[in-house]
Amino acid sequence: MGRMIGRRAVLAAAGFLAGAVALGSGDALAQAKVKVAGVYTVPIEQQWVGRIHKALKEAEGRGEIEYVWAESVAATDYERVLRQYAEGGQQLIVGEAFAVERPARAVAKDYPKTAFLMGSSFGPVANNFSVFDNYIQEPAYLTGMIAGAMSKSGIIGMVGGYPIPEVNRLMNAFMDGAKEVRPDIRFMVSFIGSWFDPPKAKEAAFAMIDRGADILYAERFGVSDAAKERGKLAIGNVIDTQPQYPETVVASALWHMEPTIFRAIAAVREGKFIGEDYGQFSTMKFMGSSLAPLGTFEGKVPAEAVAKVREREEQIRAGTFTVKVNDGEPKSSM
């Protein structure tokens, strides 16, 4: 099952009243911590899952939940682990259904009193299966503007995991942002076929640098390492890795999972959890995403570009500028 922290919470709630586990027992739920389990197919160090884990740990630190998790769960084991947690009395199970949509939804159907909040490419179902995703295309667009302004060669390399909508929309938004400030910018796009393979991502990035890329879009871990070793620049995704790469990572599009997680926890506690799409809570409007501070690159990005980025950011927050959502697979332009 992978390493789990807080195993005490897997089966330790034997003293809970049966009604406290049911979604409809609002009064009982309000009296106790919500029991939450995270089921992840990759290590919690991976950036996407790491943001979910961070939000859940914050809720745990505030005394709102009892939290356990399983990481690096193989797709073939995912259904079994979901069922184990549901049988153990977890009230809310959070995870990723992208590669296991059918099994995950089957489990939810079998446990109608358990709330499921799953990353998914599809919609919610019934009254207990909600979906979410990292809709951070808005700050991704802004990082593209910065990259376009910083590139000297006019070539940007982009390394992703898989060409699925969740990745495609961010890459396409980034590309649109770069083209706004530099219409002649060119892109190299590559997918490594893995959610967590830093060495493979690094090699793909090296190949792009060899072909002229001077800025790399680091959708996967390993890309910024290649940029650092070759003296190039990188753009971060989901998390801010500038502290680890202070002379390499110029900007990052950040995902804040807290609005989504806190809302789901409150719904379970109040007995009001239903099947719905939480995607909007990852947008800038709901504080679910943001552009990381320039930090060590403050003063290094052209002032004209910074002003334009700030203007676009204000327009996005005000609702007067909309970043196009394009889920199609991004293509190289060279």
Short mmCIF file of C-alpha atoms in Angstrom, two decimals:
data_model
loop_
_atom_site.label_atom_id
_atom_site.label_comp_id
_atom_site.label_asym_id
_atom_site.label_seq_id
_atom_site.Cartn_x
_atom_site.Cartn_y
_atom_site.Cartn_z
CA MET A 1 0.00 0.00 0.00
CA GLY A 2 2.94 2.33 0.37
CA ARG A 3 3.98 4.27 3.44
CA MET A 4 1.16 5.59 5.59
CA ILE A 5 1.45 8.22 8.29
CA GLY A 6 -1.05 8.10 11.09
CA ARG A 7 -2.01 4.44 10.84
CA ARG A 8 -3.86 4.97 14.11
CA ALA A 9 -6.72 6.43 12.10
CA VAL A 10 -7.21 3.53 9.69
CA LEU A 11 -9.32 1.44 12.06
CA ALA A 12 -9.09 3.34 15.32
CA ALA A 13 -12.52 4.92 15.13
CA ALA A 14 -14.37 1.91 16.47
CA GLY A 15 -15.87 4.17 19.10
CA PHE A 16 -17.59 6.39 16.56
CA LEU A 17 -21.35 6.17 16.49
CA ALA A 18 -22.49 4.49 13.30
CA GLY A 19 -24.49 7.56 12.41
CA ALA A 20 -21.37 9.73 12.44
CA VAL A 21 -20.08 7.87 9.39
CA ALA A 22 -23.23 8.46 7.39
CA LEU A 23 -23.25 11.51 5.17
CA GLY A 24 -26.60 12.57 6.50
CA SER A 25 -25.70 12.67 10.21
CA GLY A 26 -24.84 16.35 10.34
CA ASP A 27 -25.17 16.75 14.12
CA ALA A 28 -22.89 13.81 14.88
CA LEU A 29 -20.29 14.88 12.33
CA ALA A 30 -20.12 18.38 13.76
CA GLN A 31 -18.99 16.92 17.09
CA ALA A 32 -15.90 15.08 15.86
CA LYS A 33 -12.98 15.23 13.48
CA VAL A 34 -13.73 14.08 9.95
CA LYS A 35 -11.89 10.88 9.06
CA VAL A 36 -10.05 11.41 5.77
CA ALA A 37 -7.91 9.07 3.69
CA GLY A 38 -5.74 9.99 0.72
CA VAL A 39 -4.98 7.37 -1.93
CA TYR A 40 -2.23 8.38 -4.35
CA THR A 41 -0.63 6.60 -7.31
CA VAL A 42 2.63 8.52 -6.94
CA PRO A 43 4.85 9.58 -4.01
CA ILE A 44 3.59 12.55 -2.01
CA GLU A 45 6.76 14.36 -3.10
CA GLN A 46 5.29 14.58 -6.62
CA GLN A 47 4.05 18.13 -7.15
CA TRP A 48 0.39 17.47 -8.04
CA VAL A 49 -0.29 15.06 -5.18
CA GLY A 50 1.93 17.13 -2.92
CA ARG A 51 -0.52 20.04 -3.11
CA ILE A 52 -3.42 17.83 -2.05
CA HIS A 53 -1.35 16.39 0.77
CA LYS A 54 -0.33 19.86 1.91
CA ALA A 55 -3.94 21.03 2.15
CA LEU A 56 -4.98 17.93 4.07
CA LYS A 57 -2.06 18.26 6.48
CA GLU A 58 -3.11 21.85 7.13
CA ALA A 59 -6.64 20.69 7.94
CA GLU A 60 -5.15 18.04 10.22
CA GLY A 61 -3.00 20.66 11.94
CA ARG A 62 -6.09 22.75 12.60
CA GLY A 63 -7.71 19.80 14.34
CA GLU A 64 -10.44 19.36 11.74
CA ILE A 65 -9.60 15.88 10.48
CA GLU A 66 -7.88 12.60 11.22
CA TYR A 67 -5.76 11.94 8.14
CA VAL A 68 -4.12 8.79 6.79
CA TRP A 69 -2.78 8.11 3.35
CA ALA A 70 -1.32 5.52 1.00
CA GLU A 71 1.19 6.63 -1.64
CA SER A 72 2.64 4.96 -4.75
CA VAL A 73 -0.42 2.74 -5.09
CA ALA A 74 -0.36 0.80 -8.36
CA ALA A 75 -3.40 1.16 -10.60
CA THR A 76 -4.04 -2.56 -10.19
CA ASP A 77 -4.24 -2.13 -6.40
CA TYR A 78 -6.17 1.13 -6.36
CA GLU A 79 -9.65 -0.35 -6.06
CA ARG A 80 -8.58 -2.64 -3.24
CA VAL A 81 -7.10 0.23 -1.26
CA LEU A 82 -10.19 2.38 -1.77
CA ARG A 83 -12.38 -0.44 -0.50
CA GLN A 84 -10.13 -1.02 2.50
CA TYR A 85 -10.45 2.60 3.56
CA ALA A 86 -14.20 2.67 2.94
CA GLU A 87 -14.62 -0.49 5.01
CA GLY A 88 -12.45 1.06 7.73
CA GLY A 89 -14.96 3.87 8.22
CA GLN A 90 -13.24 6.74 6.44
CA GLN A 91 -15.79 9.47 5.84
CA LEU A 92 -13.93 11.22 3.01
CA ILE A 93 -11.54 9.60 0.55
CA VAL A 94 -9.41 11.84 -1.66
CA GLY A 95 -7.42 10.61 -4.62
CA GLU A 96 -6.88 10.49 -8.40
CA ALA A 97 -9.15 8.51 -10.68
CA PHE A 98 -7.51 9.44 -14.00
CA ALA A 99 -6.22 5.93 -14.75
CA VAL A 100 -8.84 4.09 -12.70
CA GLU A 101 -12.14 5.81 -13.45
CA ARG A 102 -14.26 2.67 -13.61
CA PRO A 103 -12.93 1.00 -10.44
CA ALA A 104 -13.08 4.24 -8.42
CA ARG A 105 -16.67 4.92 -9.42
CA ALA A 106 -17.63 1.31 -8.76
CA VAL A 107 -16.30 1.58 -5.21
CA ALA A 108 -18.20 4.82 -4.64
CA LYS A 109 -21.39 3.13 -5.79
CA ASP A 110 -20.84 0.30 -3.32
CA TYR A 111 -20.24 2.71 -0.42
CA PRO A 112 -22.92 5.42 -0.78
CA LYS A 113 -22.33 6.73 2.75
CA THR A 114 -18.66 7.45 2.06
CA ALA A 115 -17.72 10.73 0.36
CA PHE A 116 -15.25 10.52 -2.53
CA LEU A 117 -13.36 13.55 -3.87
CA MET A 118 -11.30 12.45 -6.84
CA GLY A 119 -9.14 14.07 -9.46
CA SER A 120 -10.90 13.14 -12.69
CA SER A 121 -11.32 13.99 -16.35
CA PHE A 122 -15.02 13.23 -16.12
CA GLY A 123 -17.98 14.54 -14.17
CA PRO A 124 -19.40 13.80 -10.72
CA VAL A 125 -21.87 11.00 -10.16
CA ALA A 126 -24.59 10.11 -7.68
CA ASN A 127 -24.56 11.84 -4.31
CA ASN A 128 -21.11 10.88 -3.08
CA PHE A 129 -18.59 11.08 -5.94
CA SER A 130 -17.23 14.59 -6.53
CA VAL A 131 -14.43 15.52 -8.90
CA PHE A 132 -11.72 18.18 -9.06
CA ASP A 133 -8.72 19.15 -11.12
CA ASN A 134 -5.95 21.72 -11.13
CA TYR A 135 -7.56 24.40 -13.28
CA ILE A 136 -4.52 26.67 -13.05
CA GLN A 137 -4.47 27.74 -16.68
CA GLU A 138 -4.72 31.39 -15.61
CA PRO A 139 -1.35 31.65 -13.82
CA ALA A 140 0.09 29.28 -16.47
CA TYR A 141 -0.78 31.93 -19.06
CA LEU A 142 0.98 34.57 -16.97
CA THR A 143 4.13 32.44 -16.66
CA GLY A 144 4.05 32.05 -20.44
CA MET A 145 4.14 35.83 -20.79
CA ILE A 146 7.19 35.95 -18.56
CA ALA A 147 8.91 33.15 -20.46
CA GLY A 148 8.28 34.83 -23.79
CA ALA A 149 9.83 38.03 -22.50
CA MET A 150 12.88 36.25 -21.07
CA SER A 151 13.78 33.98 -23.99
CA LYS A 152 16.72 35.11 -26.09
CA SER A 153 16.74 32.24 -28.56
CA GLY A 154 13.01 32.41 -29.16
CA ILE A 155 12.71 28.68 -28.44
CA ILE A 156 10.98 27.18 -25.40
CA GLY A 157 11.14 23.50 -24.50
CA MET A 158 8.13 21.89 -22.79
CA VAL A 159 8.25 18.53 -21.02
CA GLY A 160 5.03 16.94 -19.77
CA GLY A 161 3.91 13.63 -18.31
CA TYR A 162 1.01 12.54 -20.52
CA PRO A 163 -1.01 14.53 -23.10
CA ILE A 164 -4.25 14.42 -21.13
CA PRO A 165 -6.63 17.39 -20.68
CA GLU A 166 -5.25 18.22 -17.22
CA VAL A 167 -1.77 18.73 -18.68
CA ASN A 168 -2.75 20.00 -22.12
CA ARG A 169 -4.79 22.94 -20.87
CA LEU A 170 -1.87 24.25 -18.81
CA MET A 171 0.64 23.86 -21.62
CA ASN A 172 -1.66 25.50 -24.15
CA ALA A 173 -2.35 28.42 -21.81
CA PHE A 174 1.39 28.84 -21.23
CA MET A 175 2.01 28.85 -24.98
CA ASP A 176 -0.75 31.41 -25.55
CA GLY A 177 0.79 33.67 -22.90
CA ALA A 178 4.24 33.41 -24.46
CA LYS A 179 2.84 34.22 -27.91
CA GLU A 180 1.10 37.32 -26.58
CA VAL A 181 4.41 38.98 -25.78
CA ARG A 182 6.43 37.32 -28.54
CA PRO A 183 4.34 36.15 -31.52
CA ASP A 184 7.34 34.49 -33.23
CA ILE A 185 8.17 32.26 -30.24
CA ARG A 186 8.64 28.56 -31.10
CA PHE A 187 8.04 25.48 -28.97
CA MET A 188 9.33 21.95 -28.62
CA VAL A 189 6.84 19.67 -26.84
CA SER A 190 7.58 16.24 -25.41
CA PHE A 191 5.72 13.81 -23.13
CA ILE A 192 7.67 11.24 -21.12
CA GLY A 193 4.83 8.77 -20.48
CA SER A 194 5.15 8.94 -16.70
CA TRP A 195 3.89 11.04 -13.81
CA PHE A 196 7.11 10.64 -11.85
CA ASP A 197 10.35 9.88 -13.65
CA PRO A 198 12.78 12.77 -13.04
CA PRO A 199 15.71 11.16 -14.91
CA LYS A 200 13.59 10.67 -18.04
CA ALA A 201 12.26 14.23 -17.85
CA LYS A 202 15.79 15.51 -17.42
CA GLU A 203 17.02 13.69 -20.53
CA ALA A 204 14.10 15.07 -22.56
CA ALA A 205 15.01 18.57 -21.38
CA PHE A 206 18.67 18.09 -22.29
CA ALA A 207 17.63 17.15 -25.83
CA MET A 208 15.63 20.37 -26.13
CA ILE A 209 18.49 22.49 -24.84
CA ASP A 210 20.75 20.88 -27.43
CA ARG A 211 18.29 22.06 -30.09
CA GLY A 212 18.30 25.67 -28.93
CA ALA A 213 15.77 25.99 -26.10
CA ASP A 214 16.87 28.52 -23.50
CA ILE A 215 13.76 28.31 -21.32
CA LEU A 216 12.08 25.08 -20.22
CA TYR A 217 8.53 24.56 -19.03
CA ALA A 218 8.89 22.11 -16.15
CA GLU A 219 5.58 20.29 -16.01
CA ARG A 220 7.49 17.34 -14.52
CA PHE A 221 10.25 17.03 -11.96
CA GLY A 222 13.72 16.70 -13.48
CA VAL A 223 13.37 19.46 -16.05
CA SER A 224 14.66 22.22 -13.78
CA ASP A 225 17.68 20.07 -12.95
CA ALA A 226 18.58 19.96 -16.62
CA ALA A 227 18.12 23.72 -16.94
CA LYS A 228 20.32 24.33 -13.91
CA GLU A 229 23.11 22.09 -15.16
CA ARG A 230 23.17 23.79 -18.56
CA GLY A 231 22.74 27.36 -17.31
CA LYS A 232 19.26 27.80 -18.80
CA LEU A 233 16.01 29.05 -17.25
CA ALA A 234 12.88 27.17 -16.22
CA ILE A 235 9.22 27.84 -15.47
CA GLY A 236 7.66 25.91 -12.60
CA ASN A 237 4.26 24.26 -12.45
CA VAL A 238 1.90 23.59 -9.51
CA ILE A 239 4.53 24.30 -6.83
CA ASP A 240 7.20 26.97 -6.36
CA THR A 241 10.63 25.37 -6.74
CA GLN A 242 12.57 28.63 -6.89
CA PRO A 243 13.97 28.08 -3.38
CA GLN A 244 15.63 24.91 -4.72
CA TYR A 245 16.65 26.54 -8.02
CA PRO A 246 17.15 30.25 -7.18
CA GLU A 247 19.08 31.06 -10.36
CA THR A 248 17.00 28.85 -12.65
CA VAL A 249 13.26 28.99 -11.95
CA VAL A 250 11.97 32.39 -13.04
CA ALA A 251 8.27 32.00 -12.26
CA SER A 252 5.71 29.34 -11.36
CA ALA A 253 1.98 28.80 -11.68
CA LEU A 254 0.87 27.67 -8.21
CA TRP A 255 -2.02 25.40 -7.33
CA HIS A 256 -3.71 25.92 -3.97
CA MET A 257 -5.84 22.91 -3.07
CA GLU A 258 -7.02 24.40 0.23
CA PRO A 259 -10.27 25.96 -1.08
CA THR A 260 -11.32 22.60 -2.52
CA ILE A 261 -10.29 20.49 0.46
CA PHE A 262 -11.73 22.80 3.12
CA ARG A 263 -15.05 22.98 1.29
CA ALA A 264 -15.28 19.19 1.01
CA ILE A 265 -14.42 18.68 4.67
CA ALA A 266 -17.07 21.20 5.73
CA ALA A 267 -19.65 19.49 3.52
CA VAL A 268 -18.94 16.10 5.08
CA ARG A 269 -19.00 17.51 8.60
CA GLU A 270 -22.35 19.18 7.95
CA GLY A 271 -23.83 16.15 6.22
CA LYS A 272 -24.17 18.09 2.97
CA PHE A 273 -21.64 16.40 0.71
CA ILE A 274 -23.02 15.67 -2.76
CA GLY A 275 -21.59 14.69 -6.11
CA GLU A 276 -20.37 17.91 -7.74
CA ASP A 277 -17.53 19.41 -9.76
CA TYR A 278 -15.05 21.29 -7.57
CA GLY A 279 -12.94 22.42 -10.52
CA GLN A 280 -13.79 26.10 -10.25
CA PHE A 281 -12.24 26.26 -6.79
CA SER A 282 -8.79 25.90 -8.40
CA THR A 283 -9.16 29.17 -10.32
CA MET A 284 -7.72 32.51 -9.27
CA LYS A 285 -11.19 33.85 -8.50
CA PHE A 286 -11.49 31.38 -5.63
CA MET A 287 -7.82 31.70 -4.56
CA GLY A 288 -7.21 28.20 -5.86
CA SER A 289 -4.24 29.28 -7.97
CA SER A 290 -1.79 32.15 -8.24
CA LEU A 291 1.38 33.42 -9.85
CA ALA A 292 4.38 32.89 -7.58
CA PRO A 293 6.40 35.98 -6.63
CA LEU A 294 9.37 36.64 -8.90
CA GLY A 295 11.65 36.39 -5.87
CA THR A 296 15.27 36.08 -7.01
CA PHE A 297 14.25 37.23 -10.50
CA GLU A 298 12.77 40.48 -9.25
CA GLY A 299 14.35 43.17 -11.41
CA LYS A 300 15.65 40.63 -13.95
CA VAL A 301 12.41 40.29 -15.91
CA PRO A 302 11.94 43.29 -18.27
CA ALA A 303 9.88 45.98 -16.53
CA GLU A 304 7.56 46.30 -19.52
CA ALA A 305 6.77 42.59 -19.36
CA VAL A 306 6.17 42.70 -15.61
CA ALA A 307 3.73 45.59 -16.05
CA LYS A 308 1.85 43.69 -18.75
CA VAL A 309 1.69 40.55 -16.59
CA ARG A 310 0.33 42.53 -13.64
CA GLU A 311 -2.27 44.13 -15.90
CA ARG A 312 -3.38 40.73 -17.19
CA GLU A 313 -3.46 39.33 -13.66
CA GLU A 314 -5.78 42.13 -12.53
CA GLN A 315 -7.99 41.59 -15.57
CA ILE A 316 -8.23 37.87 -14.84
CA ARG A 317 -9.22 38.48 -11.24
CA ALA A 318 -11.76 41.11 -12.32
CA GLY A 319 -13.22 38.78 -14.92
CA THR A 320 -12.46 41.10 -17.84
CA PHE A 321 -9.88 38.76 -19.41
CA THR A 322 -10.49 35.06 -19.89
CA VAL A 323 -7.73 32.55 -20.47
CA LYS A 324 -8.81 30.12 -23.15
CA VAL A 325 -9.23 26.52 -21.99
CA ASN A 326 -7.79 24.27 -24.66
CA ASP A 327 -7.62 20.58 -23.74
CA GLY A 328 -6.18 19.52 -27.10
CA GLU A 329 -2.69 18.05 -27.25
CA PRO A 330 -0.11 20.83 -27.70
CA LYS A 331 2.21 20.45 -30.68
CA SER A 332 5.78 21.47 -31.41
CA SER A 333 6.21 24.37 -33.78
CA MET A 334 9.70 23.52 -34.96
#
